[in-house]
């Protein structure tokens, strides 16, 4: 796979259809894989978090998530095809799962939200079976029991919605023990699927303005958005070297 390197983070130059095909190959292989969706804030986080950098750069698939990454890759002379976000991948995989019988387990978000997201997905994709659900507010001591529960449910894919970098670190630590063929961090996806959080209008998503919409609806996201100027400055500086 071709990659673009943005501030030391390797991102695969794939489109949504290719991502879907690659993830289905991971499922069929039966052995554990990790998929990361990398946005500008993950790249900034990785600059001061060597563990996160290592997890992303050894992941089986890293998708470009967001206008920031696409802009940076273009600017650095290694353009990427298109944005492949966690929400879009979850929906595409569930649509395919309704045909193939591949089952997801939904882990993360506040108590009750993963169940609501599971119900919404089953309504949207008739035939889809959800292997199981669990909220994302558990203690480190509870992880082993949760890993056992996930193993017993025998999912083909595990979507972990606990925010970056917690979700990626948790997956890396337990992926071999869980034995799920594909695990992927999906951030706030269950809040969106459950209908609790509205996604930006498509024109805003397409024009790279989804972050403004999210910030306006949830001002607590200011921390995450404040990494954007840092990202832009670092990319501009890297482009001059
Ligand atoms: N969350 C969780 N456990 C935690 C902290 C957060 O399950 O200990 C959930 C939170 O409820 C939300 C998601 O993780 O559903 C994070 O969403 P956010 O949009 O902040 O993630 P990002 O896409 O920014 O990584």
PDB file of C-alpha atoms and ligand atoms in Angstrom:
ATOM      1  CA  UNK A   1       0.000   0.000   0.000  1.00  0.00           C
ATOM      2  CA  UNK A   2       1.191   3.515  -0.824  1.00  0.00           C
ATOM      3  CA  UNK A   3       1.598   5.803   2.156  1.00  0.00           C
ATOM      4  CA  UNK A   4       1.858   9.534   2.787  1.00  0.00           C
ATOM      5  CA  UNK A   5       3.942  10.556   5.793  1.00  0.00           C
ATOM      6  CA  UNK A   6       2.500  13.521   7.694  1.00  0.00           C
ATOM      7  CA  UNK A   7       4.773  14.709  10.541  1.00  0.00           C
ATOM      8  CA  UNK A   8       6.164  11.196  10.973  1.00  0.00           C
ATOM      9  CA  UNK A   9       2.765   9.469  10.853  1.00  0.00           C
ATOM     10  CA  UNK A  10       2.296   7.046   7.954  1.00  0.00           C
ATOM     11  CA  UNK A  11      -1.192   7.240   6.423  1.00  0.00           C
ATOM     12  CA  UNK A  12      -2.320   4.828   3.700  1.00  0.00           C
ATOM     13  CA  UNK A  13      -3.303   6.376   0.362  1.00  0.00           C
ATOM     14  CA  UNK A  14      -6.592   4.522  -0.042  1.00  0.00           C
ATOM     15  CA  UNK A  15     -10.194   5.448  -0.800  1.00  0.00           C
ATOM     16  CA  UNK A  16     -13.318   4.157   0.995  1.00  0.00           C
ATOM     17  CA  UNK A  17     -13.905   1.229  -1.382  1.00  0.00           C
ATOM     18  CA  UNK A  18     -10.296   0.040  -0.992  1.00  0.00           C
ATOM     19  CA  UNK A  19     -10.473   0.384   2.800  1.00  0.00           C
ATOM     20  CA  UNK A  20     -13.605  -1.760   2.825  1.00  0.00           C
ATOM     21  CA  UNK A  21     -11.990  -4.435   0.646  1.00  0.00           C
ATOM     22  CA  UNK A  22      -8.818  -4.521   2.779  1.00  0.00           C
ATOM     23  CA  UNK A  23     -10.800  -4.796   6.036  1.00  0.00           C
ATOM     24  CA  UNK A  24     -12.856  -7.662   4.587  1.00  0.00           C
ATOM     25  CA  UNK A  25      -9.586  -9.446   3.763  1.00  0.00           C
ATOM     26  CA  UNK A  26      -8.505  -8.950   7.397  1.00  0.00           C
ATOM     27  CA  UNK A  27     -11.795 -10.518   8.550  1.00  0.00           C
ATOM     28  CA  UNK A  28     -11.357 -13.513   6.250  1.00  0.00           C
ATOM     29  CA  UNK A  29      -7.756 -14.045   7.437  1.00  0.00           C
ATOM     30  CA  UNK A  30      -9.102 -14.681  10.958  1.00  0.00           C
ATOM     31  CA  UNK A  31      -6.045 -13.214  12.737  1.00  0.00           C
ATOM     32  CA  UNK A  32      -6.115  -9.920  14.750  1.00  0.00           C
ATOM     33  CA  UNK A  33      -5.621  -6.620  12.902  1.00  0.00           C
ATOM     34  CA  UNK A  34      -5.823  -3.006  14.041  1.00  0.00           C
ATOM     35  CA  UNK A  35      -7.246  -0.180  11.931  1.00  0.00           C
ATOM     36  CA  UNK A  36      -6.604   3.469  12.882  1.00  0.00           C
ATOM     37  CA  UNK A  37      -8.440   6.478  11.480  1.00  0.00           C
ATOM     38  CA  UNK A  38      -5.895   9.298  11.637  1.00  0.00           C
ATOM     39  CA  UNK A  39      -7.024  12.920  11.829  1.00  0.00           C
ATOM     40  CA  UNK A  40      -4.979  16.073  12.403  1.00  0.00           C
ATOM     41  CA  UNK A  41      -5.425  15.912  16.166  1.00  0.00           C
ATOM     42  CA  UNK A  42      -4.141  12.300  16.287  1.00  0.00           C
ATOM     43  CA  UNK A  43      -1.050  13.387  14.350  1.00  0.00           C
ATOM     44  CA  UNK A  44      -0.436  16.266  16.793  1.00  0.00           C
ATOM     45  CA  UNK A  45      -0.996  13.915  19.764  1.00  0.00           C
ATOM     46  CA  UNK A  46       1.486  11.404  18.321  1.00  0.00           C
ATOM     47  CA  UNK A  47       4.233  14.094  18.296  1.00  0.00           C
ATOM     48  CA  UNK A  48       4.397  13.948  22.098  1.00  0.00           C
ATOM     49  CA  UNK A  49       3.137  10.387  22.616  1.00  0.00           C
ATOM     50  CA  UNK A  50       5.683   7.840  21.342  1.00  0.00           C
ATOM     51  CA  UNK A  51       3.362   4.925  22.193  1.00  0.00           C
ATOM     52  CA  UNK A  52       0.617   6.352  19.998  1.00  0.00           C
ATOM     53  CA  UNK A  53       3.119   7.059  17.200  1.00  0.00           C
ATOM     54  CA  UNK A  54       4.314   3.436  17.395  1.00  0.00           C
ATOM     55  CA  UNK A  55       0.759   2.065  17.395  1.00  0.00           C
ATOM     56  CA  UNK A  56      -0.218   4.096  14.328  1.00  0.00           C
ATOM     57  CA  UNK A  57       2.965   3.326  12.423  1.00  0.00           C
ATOM     58  CA  UNK A  58       2.670  -0.421  13.027  1.00  0.00           C
ATOM     59  CA  UNK A  59      -1.115  -0.553  12.427  1.00  0.00           C
ATOM     60  CA  UNK A  60      -2.372  -2.796   9.628  1.00  0.00           C
ATOM     61  CA  UNK A  61      -4.396   0.029   8.062  1.00  0.00           C
ATOM     62  CA  UNK A  62      -4.307   3.800   8.719  1.00  0.00           C
ATOM     63  CA  UNK A  63      -7.036   5.760   6.948  1.00  0.00           C
ATOM     64  CA  UNK A  64      -6.900   9.505   6.254  1.00  0.00           C
ATOM     65  CA  UNK A  65      -9.638  10.992   8.433  1.00  0.00           C
ATOM     66  CA  UNK A  66     -10.304  14.659   7.834  1.00  0.00           C
ATOM     67  CA  UNK A  67      -9.644  17.645   5.637  1.00  0.00           C
ATOM     68  CA  UNK A  68      -6.517  18.542   7.665  1.00  0.00           C
ATOM     69  CA  UNK A  69      -4.705  15.316   6.745  1.00  0.00           C
ATOM     70  CA  UNK A  70      -5.687  15.605   3.057  1.00  0.00           C
ATOM     71  CA  UNK A  71      -4.446  19.208   2.968  1.00  0.00           C
ATOM     72  CA  UNK A  72      -1.150  18.300   4.680  1.00  0.00           C
ATOM     73  CA  UNK A  73      -0.450  15.331   2.393  1.00  0.00           C
ATOM     74  CA  UNK A  74      -1.088  17.495  -0.691  1.00  0.00           C
ATOM     75  CA  UNK A  75       1.125  20.249   0.668  1.00  0.00           C
ATOM     76  CA  UNK A  76       3.941  17.767   1.411  1.00  0.00           C
ATOM     77  CA  UNK A  77       3.758  16.485  -2.182  1.00  0.00           C
ATOM     78  CA  UNK A  78       2.224  13.047  -1.460  1.00  0.00           C
ATOM     79  CA  UNK A  79      -1.528  13.572  -2.005  1.00  0.00           C
ATOM     80  CA  UNK A  80      -4.134  11.171  -0.593  1.00  0.00           C
ATOM     81  CA  UNK A  81      -7.303  10.102  -2.424  1.00  0.00           C
ATOM     82  CA  UNK A  82     -10.155  10.983  -0.080  1.00  0.00           C
ATOM     83  CA  UNK A  83     -11.335  11.148   3.498  1.00  0.00           C
ATOM     84  CA  UNK A  84     -12.154   7.759   5.074  1.00  0.00           C
ATOM     85  CA  UNK A  85     -13.754   8.453   8.469  1.00  0.00           C
ATOM     86  CA  UNK A  86     -14.695   6.119  11.317  1.00  0.00           C
ATOM     87  CA  UNK A  87     -18.453   6.768  10.972  1.00  0.00           C
ATOM     88  CA  UNK A  88     -18.360   6.121   7.211  1.00  0.00           C
ATOM     89  CA  UNK A  89     -16.357   2.893   7.646  1.00  0.00           C
ATOM     90  CA  UNK A  90     -18.629   1.584  10.419  1.00  0.00           C
ATOM     91  CA  UNK A  91     -21.680   2.172   8.225  1.00  0.00           C
ATOM     92  CA  UNK A  92     -20.086   0.595   5.131  1.00  0.00           C
ATOM     93  CA  UNK A  93     -18.887  -2.440   7.139  1.00  0.00           C
ATOM     94  CA  UNK A  94     -22.325  -2.921   8.713  1.00  0.00           C
ATOM     95  CA  UNK A  95     -24.001  -2.687   5.298  1.00  0.00           C
ATOM     96  CA  UNK A  96     -21.643  -5.437   4.044  1.00  0.00           C
ATOM     97  CA  UNK A  97     -22.078  -7.377   7.293  1.00  0.00           C
ATOM     98  CA  UNK A  98     -25.822  -7.613   6.625  1.00  0.00           C
ATOM     99  CA  UNK A  99     -24.948  -9.574   3.457  1.00  0.00           C
ATOM    100  CA  UNK A 100     -21.909 -11.560   4.602  1.00  0.00           C
ATOM    101  CA  UNK A 101     -23.045 -12.340   8.166  1.00  0.00           C
ATOM    102  CA  UNK A 102     -19.941 -10.687   9.671  1.00  0.00           C
ATOM    103  CA  UNK A 103     -20.859  -9.376  13.120  1.00  0.00           C
ATOM    104  CA  UNK A 104     -19.574  -6.259  14.920  1.00  0.00           C
ATOM    105  CA  UNK A 105     -19.178  -5.759  18.685  1.00  0.00           C
ATOM    106  CA  UNK A 106     -19.706  -2.153  19.814  1.00  0.00           C
ATOM    107  CA  UNK A 107     -17.526  -1.060  22.754  1.00  0.00           C
ATOM    108  CA  UNK A 108     -17.555   2.489  24.073  1.00  0.00           C
ATOM    109  CA  UNK A 109     -19.479   5.711  24.818  1.00  0.00           C
ATOM    110  CA  UNK A 110     -21.648   6.369  27.873  1.00  0.00           C
ATOM    111  CA  UNK A 111     -23.838   3.549  29.302  1.00  0.00           C
ATOM    112  CA  UNK A 112     -26.780   2.822  26.979  1.00  0.00           C
ATOM    113  CA  UNK A 113     -25.381   4.573  23.888  1.00  0.00           C
ATOM    114  CA  UNK A 114     -23.724   1.496  22.301  1.00  0.00           C
ATOM    115  CA  UNK A 115     -27.081  -0.328  22.619  1.00  0.00           C
ATOM    116  CA  UNK A 116     -28.876   2.581  20.927  1.00  0.00           C
ATOM    117  CA  UNK A 117     -26.261   2.638  18.161  1.00  0.00           C
ATOM    118  CA  UNK A 118     -26.626  -1.159  17.724  1.00  0.00           C
ATOM    119  CA  UNK A 119     -30.400  -0.818  17.420  1.00  0.00           C
ATOM    120  CA  UNK A 120     -30.036   2.003  14.854  1.00  0.00           C
ATOM    121  CA  UNK A 121     -27.593  -0.085  12.789  1.00  0.00           C
ATOM    122  CA  UNK A 122     -29.894  -3.146  12.839  1.00  0.00           C
ATOM    123  CA  UNK A 123     -32.784  -0.967  11.659  1.00  0.00           C
ATOM    124  CA  UNK A 124     -30.702   0.629   8.928  1.00  0.00           C
ATOM    125  CA  UNK A 125     -29.146  -2.634   7.656  1.00  0.00           C
ATOM    126  CA  UNK A 126     -31.733  -5.449   7.919  1.00  0.00           C
ATOM    127  CA  UNK A 127     -30.015  -8.798   8.364  1.00  0.00           C
ATOM    128  CA  UNK A 128     -27.108  -7.332  10.345  1.00  0.00           C
ATOM    129  CA  UNK A 129     -26.413  -9.190  13.604  1.00  0.00           C
ATOM    130  CA  UNK A 130     -24.671  -7.313  16.426  1.00  0.00           C
ATOM    131  CA  UNK A 131     -22.372  -9.641  18.405  1.00  0.00           C
ATOM    132  CA  UNK A 132     -22.573  -7.555  21.608  1.00  0.00           C
ATOM    133  CA  UNK A 133     -22.228  -4.128  23.206  1.00  0.00           C
ATOM    134  CA  UNK A 134     -20.534  -2.557  26.244  1.00  0.00           C
ATOM    135  CA  UNK A 135     -20.050   1.025  27.452  1.00  0.00           C
ATOM    136  CA  UNK A 136     -16.630   2.680  27.524  1.00  0.00           C
ATOM    137  CA  UNK A 137     -16.449   3.819  31.159  1.00  0.00           C
ATOM    138  CA  UNK A 138     -14.853   0.821  32.857  1.00  0.00           C
ATOM    139  CA  UNK A 139     -11.807   0.628  35.169  1.00  0.00           C
ATOM    140  CA  UNK A 140      -8.490  -0.966  34.123  1.00  0.00           C
ATOM    141  CA  UNK A 141      -9.296  -3.852  36.535  1.00  0.00           C
ATOM    142  CA  UNK A 142     -12.469  -4.599  34.572  1.00  0.00           C
ATOM    143  CA  UNK A 143     -10.613  -4.976  31.261  1.00  0.00           C
ATOM    144  CA  UNK A 144      -9.857  -8.701  31.640  1.00  0.00           C
ATOM    145  CA  UNK A 145     -13.524  -9.609  32.221  1.00  0.00           C
ATOM    146  CA  UNK A 146     -14.507  -7.447  29.258  1.00  0.00           C
ATOM    147  CA  UNK A 147     -11.931  -9.154  27.038  1.00  0.00           C
ATOM    148  CA  UNK A 148     -13.430 -12.528  28.052  1.00  0.00           C
ATOM    149  CA  UNK A 149     -16.933 -11.267  27.241  1.00  0.00           C
ATOM    150  CA  UNK A 150     -15.807 -10.058  23.797  1.00  0.00           C
ATOM    151  CA  UNK A 151     -14.065 -13.395  23.078  1.00  0.00           C
ATOM    152  CA  UNK A 152     -17.211 -15.298  24.015  1.00  0.00           C
ATOM    153  CA  UNK A 153     -19.360 -13.176  21.654  1.00  0.00           C
ATOM    154  CA  UNK A 154     -17.029 -14.152  18.751  1.00  0.00           C
ATOM    155  CA  UNK A 155     -17.375 -10.913  16.757  1.00  0.00           C
ATOM    156  CA  UNK A 156     -15.703 -10.499  13.355  1.00  0.00           C
ATOM    157  CA  UNK A 157     -15.069  -6.792  13.988  1.00  0.00           C
ATOM    158  CA  UNK A 158     -14.715  -4.674  17.121  1.00  0.00           C
ATOM    159  CA  UNK A 159     -15.522  -0.957  17.006  1.00  0.00           C
ATOM    160  CA  UNK A 160     -14.045   0.892  19.993  1.00  0.00           C
ATOM    161  CA  UNK A 161     -15.488   4.359  20.669  1.00  0.00           C
ATOM    162  CA  UNK A 162     -13.507   5.686  23.644  1.00  0.00           C
ATOM    163  CA  UNK A 163     -11.686   8.652  22.055  1.00  0.00           C
ATOM    164  CA  UNK A 164      -8.083   8.850  20.869  1.00  0.00           C
ATOM    165  CA  UNK A 165      -5.589   7.727  22.122  1.00  0.00           C
ATOM    166  CA  UNK A 166      -7.359   5.623  24.784  1.00  0.00           C
ATOM    167  CA  UNK A 167      -9.168   3.430  22.240  1.00  0.00           C
ATOM    168  CA  UNK A 168      -6.007   2.686  20.195  1.00  0.00           C
ATOM    169  CA  UNK A 169      -3.980   1.871  23.330  1.00  0.00           C
ATOM    170  CA  UNK A 170      -6.698  -0.410  24.679  1.00  0.00           C
ATOM    171  CA  UNK A 171      -6.975  -2.245  21.352  1.00  0.00           C
ATOM    172  CA  UNK A 172      -3.196  -2.684  21.081  1.00  0.00           C
ATOM    173  CA  UNK A 173      -2.999  -4.083  24.605  1.00  0.00           C
ATOM    174  CA  UNK A 174      -5.820  -6.600  24.234  1.00  0.00           C
ATOM    175  CA  UNK A 175      -6.132  -7.394  20.512  1.00  0.00           C
ATOM    176  CA  UNK A 176      -4.240 -10.689  20.667  1.00  0.00           C
ATOM    177  CA  UNK A 177      -6.150 -11.843  23.773  1.00  0.00           C
ATOM    178  CA  UNK A 178      -9.513 -10.945  22.179  1.00  0.00           C
ATOM    179  CA  UNK A 179      -8.693 -12.717  18.916  1.00  0.00           C
ATOM    180  CA  UNK A 180     -11.083 -10.506  16.908  1.00  0.00           C
ATOM    181  CA  UNK A 181      -9.940 -10.265  13.248  1.00  0.00           C
ATOM    182  CA  UNK A 182     -10.435  -6.474  13.021  1.00  0.00           C
ATOM    183  CA  UNK A 183     -10.424  -3.858  15.788  1.00  0.00           C
ATOM    184  CA  UNK A 184     -10.864  -0.188  14.956  1.00  0.00           C
ATOM    185  CA  UNK A 185     -11.010   2.993  17.062  1.00  0.00           C
ATOM    186  CA  UNK A 186     -14.052   5.041  16.018  1.00  0.00           C
ATOM    187  CA  UNK A 187     -14.139   8.066  18.395  1.00  0.00           C
ATOM    188  CA  UNK A 188     -17.561   9.660  18.779  1.00  0.00           C
ATOM    189  CA  UNK A 189     -19.263   7.381  16.205  1.00  0.00           C
ATOM    190  CA  UNK A 190     -21.794   5.757  18.595  1.00  0.00           C
ATOM    191  CA  UNK A 191     -23.000   9.179  19.776  1.00  0.00           C
ATOM    192  CA  UNK A 192     -23.704  10.012  16.114  1.00  0.00           C
ATOM    193  CA  UNK A 193     -25.298   6.632  15.227  1.00  0.00           C
ATOM    194  CA  UNK A 194     -27.543   6.724  18.304  1.00  0.00           C
ATOM    195  CA  UNK A 195     -28.853  10.095  17.135  1.00  0.00           C
ATOM    196  CA  UNK A 196     -27.581  11.857  20.289  1.00  0.00           C
ATOM    197  CA  UNK A 197     -25.121  13.941  18.256  1.00  0.00           C
ATOM    198  CA  UNK A 198     -25.981  15.259  14.790  1.00  0.00           C
ATOM    199  CA  UNK A 199     -23.394  15.095  12.054  1.00  0.00           C
ATOM    200  CA  UNK A 200     -22.587  18.216  10.057  1.00  0.00           C
ATOM    201  CA  UNK A 201     -24.511  18.737   6.780  1.00  0.00           C
ATOM    202  CA  UNK A 202     -22.870  16.892   3.860  1.00  0.00           C
ATOM    203  CA  UNK A 203     -21.767  20.170   2.215  1.00  0.00           C
ATOM    204  CA  UNK A 204     -19.800  21.039   5.370  1.00  0.00           C
ATOM    205  CA  UNK A 205     -18.236  17.553   5.504  1.00  0.00           C
ATOM    206  CA  UNK A 206     -17.225  17.866   1.830  1.00  0.00           C
ATOM    207  CA  UNK A 207     -15.756  21.330   2.194  1.00  0.00           C
ATOM    208  CA  UNK A 208     -13.658  20.349   5.197  1.00  0.00           C
ATOM    209  CA  UNK A 209     -15.696  22.421   7.663  1.00  0.00           C
ATOM    210  CA  UNK A 210     -17.155  19.623   9.822  1.00  0.00           C
ATOM    211  CA  UNK A 211     -14.911  20.654  12.737  1.00  0.00           C
ATOM    212  CA  UNK A 212     -16.530  24.127  12.864  1.00  0.00           C
ATOM    213  CA  UNK A 213     -19.967  22.497  13.122  1.00  0.00           C
ATOM    214  CA  UNK A 214     -18.796  20.140  15.888  1.00  0.00           C
ATOM    215  CA  UNK A 215     -17.196  22.985  17.792  1.00  0.00           C
ATOM    216  CA  UNK A 216     -20.335  25.133  17.574  1.00  0.00           C
ATOM    217  CA  UNK A 217     -22.471  22.278  18.948  1.00  0.00           C
ATOM    218  CA  UNK A 218     -20.016  21.191  21.604  1.00  0.00           C
ATOM    219  CA  UNK A 219     -17.706  24.008  22.798  1.00  0.00           C
ATOM    220  CA  UNK A 220     -15.875  21.507  25.041  1.00  0.00           C
ATOM    221  CA  UNK A 221     -14.263  20.293  21.795  1.00  0.00           C
ATOM    222  CA  UNK A 222     -12.177  23.465  21.824  1.00  0.00           C
ATOM    223  CA  UNK A 223      -9.216  21.440  23.191  1.00  0.00           C
ATOM    224  CA  UNK A 224      -9.301  19.166  20.195  1.00  0.00           C
ATOM    225  CA  UNK A 225      -9.808  22.009  17.693  1.00  0.00           C
ATOM    226  CA  UNK A 226      -7.022  24.035  19.248  1.00  0.00           C
ATOM    227  CA  UNK A 227      -4.598  21.407  17.940  1.00  0.00           C
ATOM    228  CA  UNK A 228      -5.496  22.423  14.352  1.00  0.00           C
ATOM    229  CA  UNK A 229      -3.397  25.628  14.228  1.00  0.00           C
ATOM    230  CA  UNK A 230      -0.493  23.658  15.769  1.00  0.00           C
ATOM    231  CA  UNK A 231      -0.920  21.063  13.037  1.00  0.00           C
ATOM    232  CA  UNK A 232      -0.965  23.700  10.271  1.00  0.00           C
ATOM    233  CA  UNK A 233       2.164  25.434  11.606  1.00  0.00           C
ATOM    234  CA  UNK A 234       4.070  22.165  11.904  1.00  0.00           C
ATOM    235  CA  UNK A 235       3.101  21.066   8.380  1.00  0.00           C
ATOM    236  CA  UNK A 236       4.075  24.446   6.911  1.00  0.00           C
ATOM    237  CA  UNK A 237       7.431  24.238   8.721  1.00  0.00           C
ATOM    238  CA  UNK A 238       7.972  20.648   7.504  1.00  0.00           C
ATOM    239  CA  UNK A 239       7.179  21.730   3.925  1.00  0.00           C
ATOM    240  CA  UNK A 240       9.970  24.338   4.058  1.00  0.00           C
ATOM    241  CA  UNK A 241      12.670  21.845   5.138  1.00  0.00           C
TER     242      UNK A 241
HETATM  243  N1  LIG B   1     -15.568   7.755  25.985  1.00  0.00           N
HETATM  244  C1  LIG B   1     -15.576   6.502  26.565  1.00  0.00           C
HETATM  245  N2  LIG B   1     -14.780   6.267  27.643  1.00  0.00           N
HETATM  246  C2  LIG B   1     -13.962   7.229  28.165  1.00  0.00           C
HETATM  247  C3  LIG B   1     -13.937   8.505  27.547  1.00  0.00           C
HETATM  248  C4  LIG B   1     -14.750   8.729  26.446  1.00  0.00           C
HETATM  249  O1  LIG B   1     -16.279   5.607  26.106  1.00  0.00           O
HETATM  250  O2  LIG B   1     -13.269   6.954  29.146  1.00  0.00           O
HETATM  251  C5  LIG B   1     -16.414   7.990  24.807  1.00  0.00           C
HETATM  252  C6  LIG B   1     -17.292   9.225  24.837  1.00  0.00           C
HETATM  253  O3  LIG B   1     -18.498   8.970  25.542  1.00  0.00           O
HETATM  254  C7  LIG B   1     -17.506   9.465  23.348  1.00  0.00           C
HETATM  255  C8  LIG B   1     -16.210   8.943  22.727  1.00  0.00           C
HETATM  256  O4  LIG B   1     -15.569   8.167  23.725  1.00  0.00           O
HETATM  257  O5  LIG B   1     -18.584   8.688  22.886  1.00  0.00           O
HETATM  258  C9  LIG B   1     -15.222  10.019  22.332  1.00  0.00           C
HETATM  259  O6  LIG B   1     -15.757  10.811  21.395  1.00  0.00           O
HETATM  260  P1  LIG B   1     -14.919  11.999  20.794  1.00  0.00           P
HETATM  261  O7  LIG B   1     -15.756  12.597  19.724  1.00  0.00           O
HETATM  262  O8  LIG B   1     -14.400  12.879  21.889  1.00  0.00           O
HETATM  263  O9  LIG B   1     -13.684  11.193  20.204  1.00  0.00           O
HETATM  264  P2  LIG B   1     -12.679  11.624  19.096  1.00  0.00           P
HETATM  265  O10 LIG B   1     -13.374  11.343  17.809  1.00  0.00           O
HETATM  266  O11 LIG B   1     -12.463  13.091  19.352  1.00  0.00           O
HETATM  267  O12 LIG B   1     -11.485  10.763  19.358  1.00  0.00           O
END
